[in-house]
PDB file of C-alpha atoms in Angstrom:
ATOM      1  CA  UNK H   1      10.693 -18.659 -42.405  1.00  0.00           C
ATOM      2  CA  UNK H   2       9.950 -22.555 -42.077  1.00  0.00           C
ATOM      3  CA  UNK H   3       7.045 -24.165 -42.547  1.00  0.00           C
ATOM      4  CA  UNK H   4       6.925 -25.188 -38.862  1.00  0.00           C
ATOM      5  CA  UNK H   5       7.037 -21.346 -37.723  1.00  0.00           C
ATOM      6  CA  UNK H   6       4.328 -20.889 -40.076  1.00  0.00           C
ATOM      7  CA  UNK H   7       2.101 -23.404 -38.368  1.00  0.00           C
ATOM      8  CA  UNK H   8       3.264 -22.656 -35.266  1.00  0.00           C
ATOM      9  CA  UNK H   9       2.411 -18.611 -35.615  1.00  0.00           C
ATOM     10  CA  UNK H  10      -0.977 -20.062 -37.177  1.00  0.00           C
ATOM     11  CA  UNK H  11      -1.468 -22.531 -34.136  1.00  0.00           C
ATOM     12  CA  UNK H  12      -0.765 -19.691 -31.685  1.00  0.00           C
ATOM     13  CA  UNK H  13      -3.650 -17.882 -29.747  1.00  0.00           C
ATOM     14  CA  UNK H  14      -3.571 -14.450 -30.085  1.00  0.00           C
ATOM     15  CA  UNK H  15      -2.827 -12.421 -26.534  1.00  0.00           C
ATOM     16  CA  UNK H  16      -5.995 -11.291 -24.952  1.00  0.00           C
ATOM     17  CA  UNK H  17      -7.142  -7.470 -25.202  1.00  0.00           C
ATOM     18  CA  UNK H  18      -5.517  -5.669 -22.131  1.00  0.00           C
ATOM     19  CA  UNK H  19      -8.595  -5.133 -19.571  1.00  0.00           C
ATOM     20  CA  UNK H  20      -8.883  -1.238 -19.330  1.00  0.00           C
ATOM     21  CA  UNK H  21      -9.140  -0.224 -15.397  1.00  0.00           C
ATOM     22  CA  UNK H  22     -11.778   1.543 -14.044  1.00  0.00           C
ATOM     23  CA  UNK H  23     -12.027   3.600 -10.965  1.00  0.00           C
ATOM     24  CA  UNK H  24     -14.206   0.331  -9.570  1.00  0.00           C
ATOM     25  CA  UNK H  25     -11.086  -1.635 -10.327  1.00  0.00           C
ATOM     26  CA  UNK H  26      -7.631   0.096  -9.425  1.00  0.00           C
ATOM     27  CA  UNK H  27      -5.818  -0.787  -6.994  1.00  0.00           C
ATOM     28  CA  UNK H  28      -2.241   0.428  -5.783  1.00  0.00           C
ATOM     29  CA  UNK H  29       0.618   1.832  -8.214  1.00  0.00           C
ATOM     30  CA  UNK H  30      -2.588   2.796 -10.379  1.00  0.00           C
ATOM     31  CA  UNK H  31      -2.877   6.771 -11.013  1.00  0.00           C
ATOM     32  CA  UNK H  32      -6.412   8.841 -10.766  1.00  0.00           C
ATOM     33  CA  UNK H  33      -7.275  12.217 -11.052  1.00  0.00           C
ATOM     34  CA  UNK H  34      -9.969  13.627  -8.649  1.00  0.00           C
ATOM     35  CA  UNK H  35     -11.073  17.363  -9.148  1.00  0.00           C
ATOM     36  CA  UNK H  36      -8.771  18.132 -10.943  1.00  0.00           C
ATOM     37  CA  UNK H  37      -5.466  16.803  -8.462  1.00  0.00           C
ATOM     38  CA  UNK H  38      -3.471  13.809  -9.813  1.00  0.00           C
ATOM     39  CA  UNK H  39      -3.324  11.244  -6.764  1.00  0.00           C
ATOM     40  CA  UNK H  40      -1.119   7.824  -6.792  1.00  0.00           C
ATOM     41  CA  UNK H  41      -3.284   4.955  -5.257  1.00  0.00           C
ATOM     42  CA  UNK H  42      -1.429   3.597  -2.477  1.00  0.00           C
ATOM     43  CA  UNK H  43      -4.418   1.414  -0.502  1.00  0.00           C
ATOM     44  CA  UNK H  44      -7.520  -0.257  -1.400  1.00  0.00           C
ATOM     45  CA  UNK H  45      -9.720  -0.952   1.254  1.00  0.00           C
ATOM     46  CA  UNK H  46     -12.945  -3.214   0.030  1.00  0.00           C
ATOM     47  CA  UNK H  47     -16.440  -3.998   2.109  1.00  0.00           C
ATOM     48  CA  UNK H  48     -18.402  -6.135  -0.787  1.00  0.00           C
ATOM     49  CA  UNK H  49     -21.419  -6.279   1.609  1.00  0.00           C
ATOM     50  CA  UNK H  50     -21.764  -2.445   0.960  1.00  0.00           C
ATOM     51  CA  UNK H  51     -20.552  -3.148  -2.528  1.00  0.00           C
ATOM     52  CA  UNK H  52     -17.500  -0.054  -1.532  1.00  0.00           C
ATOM     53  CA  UNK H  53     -14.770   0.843  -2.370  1.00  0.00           C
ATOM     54  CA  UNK H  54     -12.229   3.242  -0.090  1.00  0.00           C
ATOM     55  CA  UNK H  55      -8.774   4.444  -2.001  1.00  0.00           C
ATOM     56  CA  UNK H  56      -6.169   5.559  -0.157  1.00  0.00           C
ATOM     57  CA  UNK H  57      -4.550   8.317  -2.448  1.00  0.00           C
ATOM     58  CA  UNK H  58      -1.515  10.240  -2.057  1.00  0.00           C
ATOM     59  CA  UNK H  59      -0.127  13.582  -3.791  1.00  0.00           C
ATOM     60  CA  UNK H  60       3.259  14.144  -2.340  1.00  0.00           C
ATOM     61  CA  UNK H  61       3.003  14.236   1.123  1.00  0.00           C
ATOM     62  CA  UNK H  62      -1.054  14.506   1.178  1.00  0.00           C
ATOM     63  CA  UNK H  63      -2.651  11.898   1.848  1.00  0.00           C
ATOM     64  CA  UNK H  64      -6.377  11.827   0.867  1.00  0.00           C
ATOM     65  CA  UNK H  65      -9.312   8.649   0.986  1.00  0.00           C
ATOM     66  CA  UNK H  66     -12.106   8.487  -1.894  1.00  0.00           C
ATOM     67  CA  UNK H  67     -15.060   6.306  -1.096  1.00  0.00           C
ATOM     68  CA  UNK H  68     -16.697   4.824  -4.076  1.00  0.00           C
ATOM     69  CA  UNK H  69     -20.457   2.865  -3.415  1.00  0.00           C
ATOM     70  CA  UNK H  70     -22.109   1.599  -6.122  1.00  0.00           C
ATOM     71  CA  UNK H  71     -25.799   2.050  -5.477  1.00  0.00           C
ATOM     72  CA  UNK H  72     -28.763   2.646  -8.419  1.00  0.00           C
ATOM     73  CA  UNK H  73     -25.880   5.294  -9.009  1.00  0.00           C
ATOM     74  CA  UNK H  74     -22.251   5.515  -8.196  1.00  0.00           C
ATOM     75  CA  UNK H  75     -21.666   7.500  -5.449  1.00  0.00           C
ATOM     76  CA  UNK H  76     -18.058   9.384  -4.822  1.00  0.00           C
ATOM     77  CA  UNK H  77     -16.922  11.295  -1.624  1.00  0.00           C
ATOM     78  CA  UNK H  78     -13.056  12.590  -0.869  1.00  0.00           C
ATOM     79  CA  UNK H  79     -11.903  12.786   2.617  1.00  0.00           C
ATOM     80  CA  UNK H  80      -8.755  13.911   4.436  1.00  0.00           C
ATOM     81  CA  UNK H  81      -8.161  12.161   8.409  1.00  0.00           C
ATOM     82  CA  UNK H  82      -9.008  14.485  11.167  1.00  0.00           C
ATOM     83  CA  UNK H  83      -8.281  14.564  14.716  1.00  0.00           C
ATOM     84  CA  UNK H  84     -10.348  13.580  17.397  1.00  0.00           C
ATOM     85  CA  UNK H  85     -11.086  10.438  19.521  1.00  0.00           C
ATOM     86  CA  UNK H  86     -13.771   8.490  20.809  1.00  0.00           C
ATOM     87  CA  UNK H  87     -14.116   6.185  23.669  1.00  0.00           C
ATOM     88  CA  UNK H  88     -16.304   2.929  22.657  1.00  0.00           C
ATOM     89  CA  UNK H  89     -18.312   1.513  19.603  1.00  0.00           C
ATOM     90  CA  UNK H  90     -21.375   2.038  22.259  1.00  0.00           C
ATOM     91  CA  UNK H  91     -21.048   5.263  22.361  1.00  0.00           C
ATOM     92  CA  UNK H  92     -20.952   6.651  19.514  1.00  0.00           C
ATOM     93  CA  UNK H  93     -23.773   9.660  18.923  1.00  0.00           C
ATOM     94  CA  UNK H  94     -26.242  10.145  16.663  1.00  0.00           C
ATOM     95  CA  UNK H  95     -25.202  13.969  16.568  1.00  0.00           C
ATOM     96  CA  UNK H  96     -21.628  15.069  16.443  1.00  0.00           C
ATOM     97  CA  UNK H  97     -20.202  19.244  16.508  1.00  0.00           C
ATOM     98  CA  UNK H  98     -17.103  19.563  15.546  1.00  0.00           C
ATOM     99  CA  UNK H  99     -15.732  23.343  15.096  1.00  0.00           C
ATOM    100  CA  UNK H 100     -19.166  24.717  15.182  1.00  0.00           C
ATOM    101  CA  UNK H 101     -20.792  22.446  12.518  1.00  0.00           C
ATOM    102  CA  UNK H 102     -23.248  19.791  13.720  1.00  0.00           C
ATOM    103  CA  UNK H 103     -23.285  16.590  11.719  1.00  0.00           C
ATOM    104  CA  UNK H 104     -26.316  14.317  11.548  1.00  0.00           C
ATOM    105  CA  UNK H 105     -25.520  10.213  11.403  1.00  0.00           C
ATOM    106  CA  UNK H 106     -27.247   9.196   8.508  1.00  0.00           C
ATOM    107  CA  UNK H 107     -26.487   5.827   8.490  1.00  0.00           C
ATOM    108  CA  UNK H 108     -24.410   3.310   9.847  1.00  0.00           C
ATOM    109  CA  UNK H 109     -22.786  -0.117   8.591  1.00  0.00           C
ATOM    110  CA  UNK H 110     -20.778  -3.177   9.533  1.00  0.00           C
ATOM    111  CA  UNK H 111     -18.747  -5.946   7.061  1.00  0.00           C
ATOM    112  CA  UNK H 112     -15.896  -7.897   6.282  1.00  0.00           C
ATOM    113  CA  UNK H 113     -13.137  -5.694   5.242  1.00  0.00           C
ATOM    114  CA  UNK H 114     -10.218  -6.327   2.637  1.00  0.00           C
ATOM    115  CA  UNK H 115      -7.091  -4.484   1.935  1.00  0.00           C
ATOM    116  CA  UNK H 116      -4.519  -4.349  -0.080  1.00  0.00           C
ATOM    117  CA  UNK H 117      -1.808  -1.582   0.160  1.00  0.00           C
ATOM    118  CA  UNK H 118      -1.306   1.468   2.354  1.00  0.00           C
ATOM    119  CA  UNK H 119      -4.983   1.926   4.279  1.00  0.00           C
ATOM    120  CA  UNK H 120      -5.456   3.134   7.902  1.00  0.00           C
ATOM    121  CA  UNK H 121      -5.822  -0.502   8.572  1.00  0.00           C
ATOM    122  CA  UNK H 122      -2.860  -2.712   8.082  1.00  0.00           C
ATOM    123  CA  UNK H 123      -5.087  -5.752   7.577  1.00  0.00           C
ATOM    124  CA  UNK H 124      -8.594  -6.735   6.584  1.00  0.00           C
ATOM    125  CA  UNK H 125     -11.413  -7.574   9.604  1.00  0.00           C
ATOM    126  CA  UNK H 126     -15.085  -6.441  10.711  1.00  0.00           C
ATOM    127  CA  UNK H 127     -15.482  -2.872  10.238  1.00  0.00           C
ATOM    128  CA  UNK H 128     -17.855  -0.767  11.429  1.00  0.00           C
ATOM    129  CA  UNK H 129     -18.853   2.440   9.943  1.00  0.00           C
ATOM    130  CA  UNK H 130     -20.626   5.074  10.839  1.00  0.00           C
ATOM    131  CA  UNK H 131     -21.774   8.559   8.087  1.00  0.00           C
ATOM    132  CA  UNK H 132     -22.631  11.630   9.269  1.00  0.00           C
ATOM    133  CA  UNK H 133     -23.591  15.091   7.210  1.00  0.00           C
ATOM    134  CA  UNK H 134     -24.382  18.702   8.460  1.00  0.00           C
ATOM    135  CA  UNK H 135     -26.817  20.924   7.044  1.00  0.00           C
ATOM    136  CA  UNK H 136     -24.097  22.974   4.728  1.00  0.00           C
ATOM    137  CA  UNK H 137     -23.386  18.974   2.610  1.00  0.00           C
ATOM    138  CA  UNK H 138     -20.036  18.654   4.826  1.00  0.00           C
ATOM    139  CA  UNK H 139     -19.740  14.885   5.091  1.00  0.00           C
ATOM    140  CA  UNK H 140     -18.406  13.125   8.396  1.00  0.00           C
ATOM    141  CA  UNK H 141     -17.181   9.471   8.578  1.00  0.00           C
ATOM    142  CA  UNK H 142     -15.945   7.271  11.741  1.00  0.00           C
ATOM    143  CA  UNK H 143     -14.798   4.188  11.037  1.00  0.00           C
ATOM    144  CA  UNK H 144     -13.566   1.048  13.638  1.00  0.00           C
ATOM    145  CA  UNK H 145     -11.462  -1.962  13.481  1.00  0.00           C
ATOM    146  CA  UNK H 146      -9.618  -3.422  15.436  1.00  0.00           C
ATOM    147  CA  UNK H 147     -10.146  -1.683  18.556  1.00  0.00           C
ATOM    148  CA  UNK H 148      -8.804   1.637  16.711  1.00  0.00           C
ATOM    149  CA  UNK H 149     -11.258   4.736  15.805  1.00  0.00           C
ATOM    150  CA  UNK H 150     -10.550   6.779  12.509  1.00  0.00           C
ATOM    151  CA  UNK H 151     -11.935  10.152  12.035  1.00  0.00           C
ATOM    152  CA  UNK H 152     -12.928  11.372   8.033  1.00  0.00           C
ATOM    153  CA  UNK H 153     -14.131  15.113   6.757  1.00  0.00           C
ATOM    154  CA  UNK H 154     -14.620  15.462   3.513  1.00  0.00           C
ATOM    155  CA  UNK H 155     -17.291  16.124   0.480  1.00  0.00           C
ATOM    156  CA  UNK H 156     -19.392  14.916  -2.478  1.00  0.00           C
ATOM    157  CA  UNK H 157     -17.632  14.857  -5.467  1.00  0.00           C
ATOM    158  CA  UNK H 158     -19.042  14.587  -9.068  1.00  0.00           C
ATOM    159  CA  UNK H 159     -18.626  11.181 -10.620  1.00  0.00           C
ATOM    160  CA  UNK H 160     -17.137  13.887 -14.052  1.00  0.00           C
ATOM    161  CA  UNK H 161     -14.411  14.872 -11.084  1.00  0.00           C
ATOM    162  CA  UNK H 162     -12.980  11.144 -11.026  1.00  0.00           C
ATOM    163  CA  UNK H 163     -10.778   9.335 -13.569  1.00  0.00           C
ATOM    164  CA  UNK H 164      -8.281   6.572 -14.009  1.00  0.00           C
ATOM    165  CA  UNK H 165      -5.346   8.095 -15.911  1.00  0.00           C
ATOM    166  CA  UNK H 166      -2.876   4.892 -15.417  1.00  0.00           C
ATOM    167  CA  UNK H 167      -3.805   1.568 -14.977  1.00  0.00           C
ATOM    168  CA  UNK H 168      -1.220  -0.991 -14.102  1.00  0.00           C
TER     169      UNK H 168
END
């Protein structure tokens, strides 16, 4: 070894630490385990006005979406896409049945929306959101952009349910 390796190995800055990812941070090609079920991320869908997150995950041909909202506390809910179809932004109800269940809107939201990935939106815009929940904790969402309505089921998850096992 020469002396000018020497200085030059002394001279050199060593390589950063490797960030670790968190579930606030993945993004698609990542990996994440929710109850239990490992799920590939495939689509990132961001509102920072909110300050959420939506994932599109996928485990083989299942294709699930896991809303993440930090509030005073992190918040997680997984839904799958249901059928079903509404008419106008105007008229959307305060009180929805769907297959004998009655959801209640509990609140409703607008903001700029980014995305990166796979997401039910192929790019970002002004999206308008909508929550509902029945009486038995089912969770509703309808979202719109674009002109196009998406329908959500799903439920509450425990933030122990929700990991990042691989972080590119």
């Amino acid at each position: 070894m020469g002396i000018f390796s020497r200085i030059k190995n002394i001279m050199a800055k060593p390589e950063p630490p490797k960030v670790e990812k968190s579930i606030m941070t993945i993004g698609p090609g990542d990996v994440c385990e929710v109850s239990l079920v490992t799920y590939q991320v495939v689509g990132r869908l961001q509102n920072r006005n909110r300050n959420i997150i939506v994932l599109t995950l996928q485990d083989g041909s299942a294709i699930r979406y896991l809303t993440i909202e930090e509030r005073e506390r992190t918040i997680y809910a997984l839904y799958e896409a249901i059928d079903g179809r509404l008419d106008s932004v105007e008229e959307v109800p305060t009180e929805l049945e769907l297959d004998d269940r009655v959801y209640h809107m509990e609140e409703q939201y607008s903001g700029l929306a980014v995305v990166a990935g796979k997401t039910p939106f192929v790019q970002g815009g002004e999206q308008y959101v909508w929550q509902y929940q029945s009486d038995d904790q089912k969770l509703l969402r309808i979202e719109w952009q674009d002109g196009r309505f998406m329908l959500y089921e799903g439920d509450d998850v425990l933030p122990a349910d929700v990991r990042v096992l691989r972080g590119n």
